[in-house]
């Protein structure tokens, strides 16, 4: 909100120059059109499970409280570095919670070992980033650049709210 409009305009012009792989765009658009709609709420949850210094910043209760305050008819899209949090969040909500990884058979995060890099990780992370950029409101993790980049990719149209900010 503090970035001047003329600076935003320059960045948006440059963001528009990015040419994404056609397959990535197709997958993203199909997902958004089929599952999200125009006013989905996005949660980008960085647990920092792979970072001993930062993992203490994560607090699942904050996300549960956020979800409790979202009207039940709203669709919630979640992208995370640790999929087990999704089940916990589903238990505390009547909202329809959607994740990209659960919609395709090829990509099953639950079978991955945390901290192990796989060839498709960047491909799917980019798809999740683009999907997140289509959400009307994005709740993003403190000091993660994922929600900021999603905001830029939305051409600054998404509203971003940062959570887990240390007091």
Backbone as a chain_set.jsonl record, in Angstrom:
{"seq": "XXXXXXXXXXXXXXXXXXXXXXXXXXXXXXXXXXXXXXXXXXXXXXXXXXXXXXXXXXXXXXXXXXXXXXXXXXXXXXXXXXXXXXXXXXXXXXXXXXXXXXXXXXXXXXXXXXXXXXXXXXXXXXXXXXXXXXXXXXXXXXXXXXXXXXXXXXXXXXXXXXXXXXX", "coords": {"N": [[0.813, -1.2, 0.0], [2.111, 1.131, 0.362], [3.62, 1.677, -1.803], [4.267, 3.916, -4.374], [1.961, 4.83, -7.005], [3.082, 5.353, -9.562], [5.459, 3.913, -9.49], [4.467, 1.32, -9.142], [3.188, 1.082, -11.626], [5.382, 1.001, -13.39], [6.638, -1.401, -12.582], [4.539, -3.211, -13.099], [4.338, -2.996, -15.886], [6.729, -4.25, -16.561], [6.339, -6.787, -15.423], [4.319, -7.738, -17.061], [5.769, -8.383, -19.295], [6.859, -10.824, -18.854], [7.068, -14.065, -20.043], [5.358, -16.857, -19.683], [5.594, -20.422, -19.705], [3.509, -22.089, -21.991], [2.114, -24.364, -21.215], [2.092, -24.155, -18.436], [0.512, -21.856, -18.097], [-1.884, -22.783, -19.199], [-2.569, -24.909, -17.432], [-2.827, -23.46, -15.037], [-4.911, -21.593, -15.679], [-7.021, -23.38, -16.272], [-7.367, -24.584, -13.769], [-8.048, -22.36, -12.123], [-10.422, -21.466, -13.39], [-12.036, -23.72, -13.078], [-12.094, -24.327, -10.303], [-11.817, -22.051, -8.573], [-13.151, -19.433, -9.027], [-14.172, -15.932, -8.927], [-13.77, -14.623, -6.514], [-12.127, -15.894, -4.658], [-10.354, -16.772, -1.66], [-7.007, -16.667, -0.773], [-4.552, -18.595, 0.898], [-1.298, -18.503, 1.779], [0.905, -20.509, 3.153], [3.684, -20.631, 4.936], [5.564, -22.751, 6.66], [8.121, -22.989, 7.409], [9.396, -25.35, 7.958], [11.726, -26.463, 7.108], [13.696, -24.828, 8.018], [15.52, -24.317, 10.72], [15.904, -21.955, 12.213], [13.779, -20.246, 11.583], [11.396, -21.67, 11.844], [10.015, -21.458, 14.243], [8.525, -19.195, 14.007], [6.158, -19.818, 12.822], [2.669, -20.222, 13.275], [-0.03, -22.086, 13.549], [-2.527, -21.641, 14.637], [-3.166, -18.992, 14.112], [-3.85, -19.053, 11.391], [-6.076, -20.726, 11.534], [-7.813, -19.076, 12.952], [-8.125, -17.024, 11.094], [-9.455, -18.398, 9.02], [-11.83, -19.057, 10.338], [-13.087, -16.618, 10.331], [-13.777, -16.177, 7.727], [-16.407, -15.981, 5.456], [-18.624, -18.777, 5.06], [-19.393, -19.46, 2.454], [-17.331, -18.752, 0.831], [-14.614, -19.75, -1.205], [-11.582, -21.279, -0.333], [-8.266, -21.17, -1.188], [-5.319, -22.954, -0.727], [-1.834, -22.845, -0.468], [1.135, -24.396, 0.449], [4.186, -25.201, 2.224], [4.16, -27.447, 3.698], [2.123, -29.946, 3.681], [0.532, -31.279, 5.662], [-0.676, -29.438, 7.317], [-2.962, -28.669, 6.072], [-5.025, -30.548, 6.469], [-5.509, -30.121, 9.201], [-6.522, -27.521, 9.081], [-8.813, -27.877, 7.563], [-10.409, -29.299, 9.316], [-11.234, -27.332, 11.033], [-13.023, -25.761, 9.688], [-15.863, -24.94, 7.653], [-15.726, -24.164, 5.148], [-15.072, -24.572, 1.629], [-12.099, -25.931, 0.98], [-9.381, -25.79, -1.101], [-6.624, -27.247, -2.776], [-3.889, -27.117, -5.032], [-2.215, -29.333, -5.393], [-3.76, -31.514, -4.636], [-5.47, -31.868, -6.708], [-4.374, -33.009, -8.92], [-3.115, -36.068, -10.124], [-0.479, -36.601, -10.724], [1.153, -35.077, -9.098], [1.881, -35.508, -5.956], [2.25, -34.289, -3.019], [2.35, -35.36, -0.443], [3.818, -37.698, -0.548], [6.368, -36.896, -0.744], [9.605, -36.224, 0.612], [10.289, -33.959, 3.083], [12.369, -31.219, 2.404], [13.789, -32.422, 0.395], [14.786, -31.936, -2.883], [12.988, -31.955, -5.899], [12.654, -32.584, -9.416], [10.296, -31.507, -10.575], [9.485, -29.563, -8.786], [9.924, -26.708, -9.053], [8.389, -26.15, -11.312], [5.752, -26.764, -10.442], [5.592, -25.075, -8.235], [5.597, -22.597, -9.455], [3.164, -22.715, -10.829], [1.431, -22.822, -8.617], [1.966, -20.327, -7.525], [1.006, -18.619, -9.551], [-1.692, -19.351, -9.502], [-2.351, -18.487, -6.91], [-2.075, -15.76, -7.319], [-4.434, -15.141, -8.514], [-6.305, -14.936, -6.571], [-8.638, -13.037, -4.687], [-8.171, -11.988, -2.129], [-5.166, -12.374, -0.363], [-3.696, -14.137, 2.146], [-0.647, -14.048, 3.521], [2.503, -15.466, 4.512], [4.704, -14.078, 6.903], [7.777, -12.586, 6.036], [8.066, -14.171, 3.753], [8.61, -14.324, 0.313], [6.784, -15.183, -1.499], [3.936, -14.402, -1.304], [4.207, -11.684, -1.969], [5.234, -11.716, -4.581], [3.089, -12.996, -5.834], [1.2, -10.973, -5.551], [2.314, -8.96, -7.195], [2.126, -10.335, -9.621], [-0.596, -10.368, -9.867], [-1.014, -7.928, -10.787], [-1.094, -6.025, -8.838], [-3.661, -6.118, -7.869], [-4.759, -7.957, -6.103], [-5.56, -8.159, -2.654], [-3.29, -8.088, -0.073], [-2.555, -9.621, 2.963], [-0.442, -9.844, 5.596], [0.585, -12.418, 7.745], [1.476, -13.953, 10.937], [3.317, -12.185, 11.954], [5.966, -11.246, 13.982], [5.563, -10.154, 17.392]], "CA": [[0.0, 0.0, 0.0], [2.969, 2.309, 0.45], [4.346, 1.854, -3.062], [3.603, 4.92, -5.213], [1.333, 4.285, -8.215], [3.974, 5.41, -10.722], [6.402, 2.794, -9.351], [3.671, 0.126, -9.451], [2.974, 1.039, -13.08], [6.637, 0.562, -14.028], [6.805, -2.824, -12.29], [3.498, -3.965, -13.807], [4.745, -3.056, -17.292], [7.772, -5.265, -16.675], [5.731, -8.087, -15.111], [3.573, -8.145, -18.267], [6.726, -8.875, -20.292], [7.23, -12.209, -18.54], [6.4, -15.06, -20.894], [5.312, -18.147, -19.013], [5.39, -21.619, -20.507], [2.09, -22.232, -22.346], [1.536, -25.445, -20.424], [1.866, -23.606, -17.099], [-0.647, -20.959, -18.207], [-3.074, -23.616, -19.435], [-2.885, -25.6, -16.174], [-3.285, -22.441, -14.093], [-6.225, -21.092, -16.087], [-8.002, -24.456, -16.093], [-7.606, -24.727, -12.331], [-8.757, -21.17, -11.634], [-11.778, -21.474, -13.934], [-12.803, -24.866, -12.587], [-12.181, -24.465, -8.856], [-11.735, -20.866, -7.722], [-14.1, -18.331, -9.162], [-13.581, -14.593, -8.956], [-13.514, -14.007, -5.211], [-11.498, -16.864, -3.756], [-9.4, -16.288, -0.661], [-5.796, -17.475, -0.83], [-3.67, -18.676, 2.064], [0.049, -18.981, 1.494], [1.351, -20.882, 4.49], [5.096, -21.051, 5.01], [5.804, -23.249, 8.016], [9.565, -22.942, 7.634], [9.774, -26.654, 8.53], [13.086, -26.767, 6.665], [14.603, -23.801, 8.508], [15.49, -24.358, 12.184], [15.848, -20.617, 12.808], [12.519, -19.553, 11.309], [10.179, -22.473, 12.029], [9.292, -21.015, 15.438], [7.653, -18.08, 13.643], [4.886, -20.343, 12.328], [1.629, -20.444, 14.276], [-1.203, -22.575, 12.828], [-3.74, -21.062, 15.239], [-3.465, -17.739, 13.414], [-4.56, -19.399, 10.158], [-7.396, -21.235, 11.933], [-8.621, -17.901, 13.29], [-8.436, -16.347, 9.822], [-10.471, -19.19, 8.328], [-13.094, -18.927, 11.086], [-13.689, -15.325, 10.009], [-14.111, -16.124, 6.304], [-17.759, -16.511, 5.249], [-18.617, -20.187, 4.646], [-19.601, -19.626, 1.014], [-16.092, -18.413, 0.125], [-13.653, -20.822, -1.482], [-10.245, -20.978, 0.171], [-7.165, -21.853, -1.862], [-4.143, -23.003, 0.141], [-0.551, -23.343, -0.938], [1.974, -24.521, 1.643], [5.39, -26.016, 2.143], [3.977, -28.612, 4.567], [0.716, -30.277, 3.433], [-0.252, -31.799, 6.782], [-1.444, -28.357, 7.937], [-4.236, -28.533, 5.365], [-6.019, -31.358, 7.176], [-5.846, -29.412, 10.437], [-7.349, -26.368, 8.748], [-10.123, -28.374, 7.109], [-11.182, -29.702, 10.502], [-11.735, -26.154, 11.742], [-13.734, -24.908, 8.748], [-16.912, -25.49, 6.797], [-15.438, -23.652, 3.808], [-14.45, -25.463, 0.667], [-10.658, -25.661, 0.928], [-8.829, -26.406, -2.306], [-5.189, -27.139, -3.018], [-3.538, -27.558, -6.383], [-1.587, -30.656, -5.366], [-4.777, -32.55, -4.485], [-6.302, -31.957, -7.905], [-3.711, -33.75, -9.994], [-2.521, -37.327, -9.655], [0.953, -36.586, -10.983], [1.899, -34.339, -8.073], [1.367, -35.833, -4.631], [3.225, -33.761, -2.066], [2.43, -36.182, 0.759], [4.817, -38.753, -0.729], [7.695, -36.288, -0.771], [10.336, -36.039, 1.858], [10.543, -32.526, 3.275], [13.758, -30.83, 2.248], [14.377, -33.053, -0.796], [14.435, -31.223, -4.107], [12.593, -32.798, -7.012], [12.715, -31.872, -10.687], [9.055, -30.795, -10.866], [9.144, -28.604, -7.731], [9.852, -25.34, -9.561], [7.251, -26.112, -12.234], [4.51, -26.711, -9.672], [5.61, -23.87, -7.401], [5.199, -21.492, -10.318], [1.718, -22.84, -11.036], [0.764, -22.416, -7.372], [2.138, -18.883, -7.42], [0.07, -17.993, -10.482], [-3.044, -19.571, -8.971], [-2.488, -17.585, -5.77], [-2.224, -14.392, -7.826], [-5.821, -14.986, -8.946], [-7.175, -14.808, -5.399], [-9.02, -11.656, -4.378], [-7.418, -11.653, -0.921], [-4.098, -13.333, -0.092], [-3.068, -14.118, 3.465], [0.683, -14.567, 3.268], [3.407, -15.619, 5.645], [5.709, -13.062, 7.18], [9.09, -12.687, 5.385], [8.072, -15.024, 2.571], [8.422, -13.484, -0.875], [5.739, -15.796, -2.317], [2.74, -13.555, -1.446], [4.526, -10.426, -2.655], [5.316, -11.979, -6.018], [1.712, -13.247, -6.288], [0.573, -9.656, -5.64], [2.802, -8.322, -8.418], [1.56, -11.054, -10.768], [-2.009, -9.97, -9.961], [-0.92, -6.527, -11.184], [-1.385, -5.269, -7.618], [-5.111, -6.109, -7.654], [-5.067, -8.756, -4.92], [-5.281, -7.534, -1.361], [-2.388, -8.976, 0.665], [-2.51, -9.445, 4.419], [0.671, -10.65, 6.104], [0.305, -13.024, 9.052], [2.618, -14.474, 11.699], [4.297, -11.126, 12.191], [6.362, -11.27, 15.392], [5.144, -8.963, 18.144]], "C": [[0.857, 1.265, 0.0], [3.728, 2.587, -0.855], [3.596, 2.858, -3.936], [3.083, 4.305, -6.521], [2.261, 4.305, -9.422], [5.024, 4.291, -10.676], [5.686, 1.477, -9.662], [3.501, -0.026, -10.959], [4.218, 0.538, -13.813], [6.837, -0.94, -13.814], [5.784, -3.671, -13.062], [3.836, -4.074, -15.287], [5.801, -4.141, -17.499], [7.245, -6.668, -16.37], [4.998, -8.624, -16.34], [4.489, -8.701, -19.353], [7.139, -10.327, -20.042], [6.407, -13.153, -19.395], [6.499, -16.414, -20.211], [5.099, -19.258, -20.03], [3.894, -21.793, -20.754], [1.397, -23.312, -21.526], [1.215, -24.969, -19.004], [0.623, -22.715, -17.103], [-1.932, -21.766, -18.377], [-3.516, -24.314, -18.142], [-3.461, -24.611, -15.162], [-4.695, -21.965, -14.439], [-7.315, -22.144, -15.915], [-8.366, -24.616, -14.618], [-8.445, -23.565, -11.795], [-10.209, -21.185, -12.111], [-12.641, -22.59, -13.346], [-13.069, -24.809, -11.082], [-12.335, -23.157, -8.072], [-12.859, -19.854, -7.851], [-13.391, -17.0, -8.984], [-13.282, -13.998, -7.581], [-12.956, -14.995, -4.183], [-10.52, -16.166, -2.816], [-8.196, -17.223, -0.71], [-5.029, -17.434, 0.481], [-2.344, -19.26, 1.607], [0.664, -19.24, 2.86], [2.776, -21.417, 4.428], [5.356, -21.448, 6.454], [7.272, -23.157, 8.398], [10.07, -24.24, 8.261], [11.223, -27.012, 8.199], [14.124, -25.761, 7.169], [14.534, -23.734, 10.034], [15.373, -22.988, 12.85], [14.466, -19.978, 12.671], [11.273, -20.361, 11.658], [9.392, -22.094, 13.28], [8.384, -19.813, 15.167], [6.264, -18.565, 13.239], [3.917, -20.626, 13.477], [0.336, -20.815, 13.54], [-2.491, -21.952, 13.36], [-4.134, -19.769, 14.542], [-4.257, -18.025, 12.139], [-5.945, -19.96, 10.46], [-8.325, -20.074, 12.258], [-9.029, -17.129, 12.034], [-9.582, -17.075, 9.128], [-11.824, -19.086, 9.029], [-13.827, -17.639, 10.737], [-14.026, -15.15, 8.528], [-15.519, -16.706, 6.131], [-17.722, -17.909, 4.61], [-18.778, -20.392, 3.146], [-18.342, -19.324, 0.197], [-15.21, -19.649, -0.055], [-12.286, -20.363, -0.996], [-9.231, -21.834, -0.582], [-5.946, -21.802, -0.949], [-2.942, -23.542, -0.613], [0.387, -23.323, 0.272], [3.206, -25.361, 1.366], [5.265, -27.284, 2.995], [2.5, -29.018, 4.561], [-0.091, -30.78, 4.626], [-1.059, -30.703, 7.477], [-2.824, -28.216, 7.297], [-5.328, -29.335, 6.06], [-6.459, -30.692, 8.466], [-6.774, -28.228, 10.16], [-8.739, -26.789, 8.275], [-11.011, -28.754, 8.292], [-11.809, -28.5, 11.212], [-12.539, -25.233, 10.819], [-14.828, -25.661, 8.01], [-16.722, -25.013, 5.366], [-14.916, -24.766, 2.921], [-12.987, -25.043, 0.558], [-10.065, -26.475, -0.215], [-7.318, -26.212, -2.333], [-4.913, -27.635, -4.424], [-3.045, -29.0, -6.359], [-2.607, -31.78, -5.241], [-5.611, -32.743, -5.747], [-5.638, -32.694, -9.064], [-3.006, -34.975, -9.425], [-1.008, -37.309, -9.752], [1.753, -35.997, -9.822], [1.283, -34.599, -6.709], [2.424, -35.454, -3.615], [3.424, -34.707, -0.889], [3.49, -37.278, 0.651], [6.245, -38.211, -0.739], [8.317, -36.279, 0.606], [10.665, -34.567, 1.977], [12.037, -32.261, 3.152], [14.44, -31.467, 1.046], [13.871, -32.33, -2.03], [14.068, -32.226, -5.182], [12.495, -31.95, -8.271], [11.469, -31.033, -10.959], [8.723, -29.701, -9.862], [8.99, -27.179, -8.253], [8.652, -25.156, -10.484], [5.952, -25.94, -11.455], [4.461, -25.507, -8.734], [5.175, -22.661, -8.221], [3.698, -21.542, -10.601], [0.975, -22.381, -9.785], [0.853, -20.907, -7.163], [1.142, -18.155, -8.326], [-1.379, -18.177, -10.037], [-3.296, -18.602, -7.826], [-2.718, -16.145, -6.232], [-3.639, -14.116, -8.328], [-6.797, -14.847, -7.784], [-7.422, -13.339, -5.09], [-8.264, -11.139, -3.158], [-6.392, -12.752, -0.704], [-3.606, -13.107, 1.33], [-1.718, -14.789, 3.279], [1.556, -14.559, 4.5], [4.452, -14.508, 5.698], [7.072, -13.495, 6.634], [9.181, -13.725, 4.274], [7.83, -14.126, 1.36], [7.322, -14.014, -1.793], [4.496, -14.906, -2.431], [3.015, -12.229, -2.15], [4.586, -10.638, -4.157], [3.926, -12.277, -6.587], [0.976, -11.917, -6.464], [1.022, -8.93, -6.914], [2.195, -8.995, -9.643], [0.069, -10.765, -10.943], [-2.133, -8.533, -10.482], [-1.432, -5.621, -10.063], [-2.883, -5.188, -7.316], [-5.513, -6.921, -6.433], [-4.762, -7.943, -3.671], [-4.431, -8.524, -0.572], [-2.399, -8.595, 2.141], [-1.442, -10.389, 4.958], [0.336, -11.132, 7.515], [1.584, -13.567, 9.672], [3.718, -13.437, 11.881], [4.675, -11.16, 13.669], [5.938, -9.996, 16.119], [6.308, -8.249, 18.757]], "O": [[0.371, 2.347, -0.329], [4.395, 3.613, -0.986], [2.411, 2.669, -4.211], [3.686, 3.382, -7.069], [2.238, 3.375, -10.228], [5.427, 3.781, -11.721], [6.229, 0.621, -10.361], [3.65, -1.12, -11.503], [4.114, -0.256, -14.748], [7.166, -1.666, -14.753], [6.126, -4.719, -13.609], [3.642, -5.131, -15.887], [5.768, -4.864, -18.495], [7.669, -7.636, -17.002], [5.05, -9.82, -16.627], [4.026, -9.418, -20.241], [7.702, -10.977, -20.923], [5.182, -13.04, -19.456], [7.561, -17.034, -20.162], [4.497, -19.048, -21.083], [3.096, -21.659, -19.827], [0.221, -23.18, -21.186], [0.186, -25.339, -18.439], [-0.219, -22.814, -16.211], [-2.95, -21.454, -17.76], [-4.7, -24.307, -17.802], [-4.464, -24.896, -14.508], [-5.572, -21.941, -13.575], [-8.415, -21.829, -15.46], [-9.538, -24.764, -14.272], [-9.436, -23.776, -11.096], [-11.124, -20.944, -11.324], [-13.842, -22.411, -13.144], [-14.146, -25.196, -10.629], [-12.936, -23.165, -6.997], [-13.455, -19.466, -6.846], [-12.164, -16.943, -8.901], [-12.609, -12.972, -7.491], [-13.279, -14.929, -2.997], [-9.947, -15.124, -3.136], [-8.358, -18.443, -0.692], [-4.876, -16.378, 1.096], [-2.287, -20.384, 1.107], [0.912, -18.31, 3.628], [3.027, -22.514, 3.93], [5.368, -20.608, 7.353], [7.621, -23.237, 9.576], [11.051, -24.236, 9.004], [11.864, -27.773, 8.924], [15.294, -25.832, 6.792], [13.595, -23.158, 10.585], [14.804, -22.875, 13.936], [14.036, -19.243, 13.56], [10.189, -19.789, 11.76], [8.2, -22.391, 13.359], [7.563, -19.457, 16.011], [5.298, -17.805, 13.305], [4.292, -21.189, 14.506], [-0.32, -19.943, 12.969], [-3.443, -21.759, 12.604], [-5.323, -19.483, 14.397], [-5.223, -17.324, 11.837], [-6.891, -19.696, 9.718], [-9.497, -20.09, 11.879], [-10.155, -16.642, 11.937], [-10.556, -16.455, 8.702], [-12.859, -19.032, 8.364], [-15.052, -17.575, 10.836], [-14.507, -14.093, 8.121], [-15.793, -17.806, 6.61], [-16.898, -18.184, 3.738], [-18.335, -21.413, 2.62], [-18.296, -19.611, -0.999], [-15.089, -20.48, 0.846], [-11.882, -19.221, -1.212], [-9.329, -23.061, -0.607], [-5.58, -20.736, -0.454], [-3.023, -24.558, -1.304], [0.424, -22.349, 1.023], [3.258, -26.127, 0.403], [6.18, -28.108, 3.007], [1.712, -28.494, 5.348], [-1.319, -30.705, 4.589], [-2.034, -31.008, 8.163], [-3.749, -27.699, 7.923], [-6.446, -28.844, 6.221], [-7.646, -30.694, 8.794], [-7.703, -27.97, 10.925], [-9.726, -26.114, 8.566], [-12.224, -28.548, 8.258], [-12.808, -28.647, 11.915], [-12.719, -24.055, 11.128], [-14.726, -26.865, 7.774], [-17.468, -25.41, 4.471], [-14.389, -25.771, 3.4], [-12.676, -23.942, 0.104], [-10.23, -27.693, -0.282], [-6.803, -25.157, -1.963], [-5.637, -28.486, -4.94], [-3.421, -29.799, -7.217], [-2.347, -32.894, -5.696], [-6.384, -33.698, -5.834], [-6.281, -32.969, -10.078], [-2.379, -34.909, -8.368], [-0.326, -37.939, -8.943], [2.9, -36.382, -9.595], [0.281, -33.983, -6.346], [3.374, -36.199, -3.379], [4.539, -34.846, -0.387], [4.004, -37.737, 1.671], [7.21, -38.976, -0.742], [7.628, -36.322, 1.625], [11.258, -33.987, 1.067], [12.86, -32.98, 3.718], [15.562, -31.091, 0.708], [12.667, -32.136, -2.198], [14.754, -33.233, -5.359], [12.278, -30.74, -8.198], [11.581, -29.944, -11.523], [7.756, -28.968, -10.068], [8.012, -26.509, -7.921], [7.979, -24.126, -10.44], [5.145, -25.067, -11.774], [3.382, -24.977, -8.471], [4.457, -21.796, -7.719], [3.038, -20.503, -10.609], [0.0, -21.636, -9.88], [-0.093, -20.288, -6.674], [0.511, -17.184, -7.907], [-2.197, -17.268, -10.179], [-4.347, -17.963, -7.777], [-3.47, -15.401, -5.602], [-3.998, -12.958, -8.544], [-7.994, -14.659, -8.001], [-6.526, -12.505, -5.218], [-7.78, -10.007, -3.145], [-6.709, -13.933, -0.843], [-3.155, -12.014, 1.674], [-1.65, -15.965, 2.921], [1.373, -13.752, 5.411], [4.993, -14.073, 4.681], [7.458, -14.656, 6.77], [10.285, -14.117, 3.893], [6.948, -13.268, 1.384], [6.966, -13.352, -2.768], [4.031, -14.666, -3.545], [2.148, -11.708, -2.852], [4.051, -9.836, -4.923], [3.615, -11.858, -7.702], [0.215, -11.751, -7.418], [0.199, -8.353, -7.625], [1.795, -8.321, -10.592], [-0.466, -10.901, -12.044], [-3.237, -8.001, -10.598], [-2.098, -4.613, -10.296], [-3.324, -4.295, -6.592], [-6.514, -6.605, -5.788], [-3.826, -7.145, -3.642], [-4.818, -9.682, -0.419], [-2.271, -7.428, 2.512], [-1.541, -11.604, 4.787], [-0.13, -10.367, 8.359], [2.63, -13.634, 9.027], [4.9, -13.774, 11.951], [3.794, -11.108, 14.527], [5.951, -8.906, 15.548], [6.126, -7.229, 19.422]]}, "num_chains": 1, "name": "protein.A"}
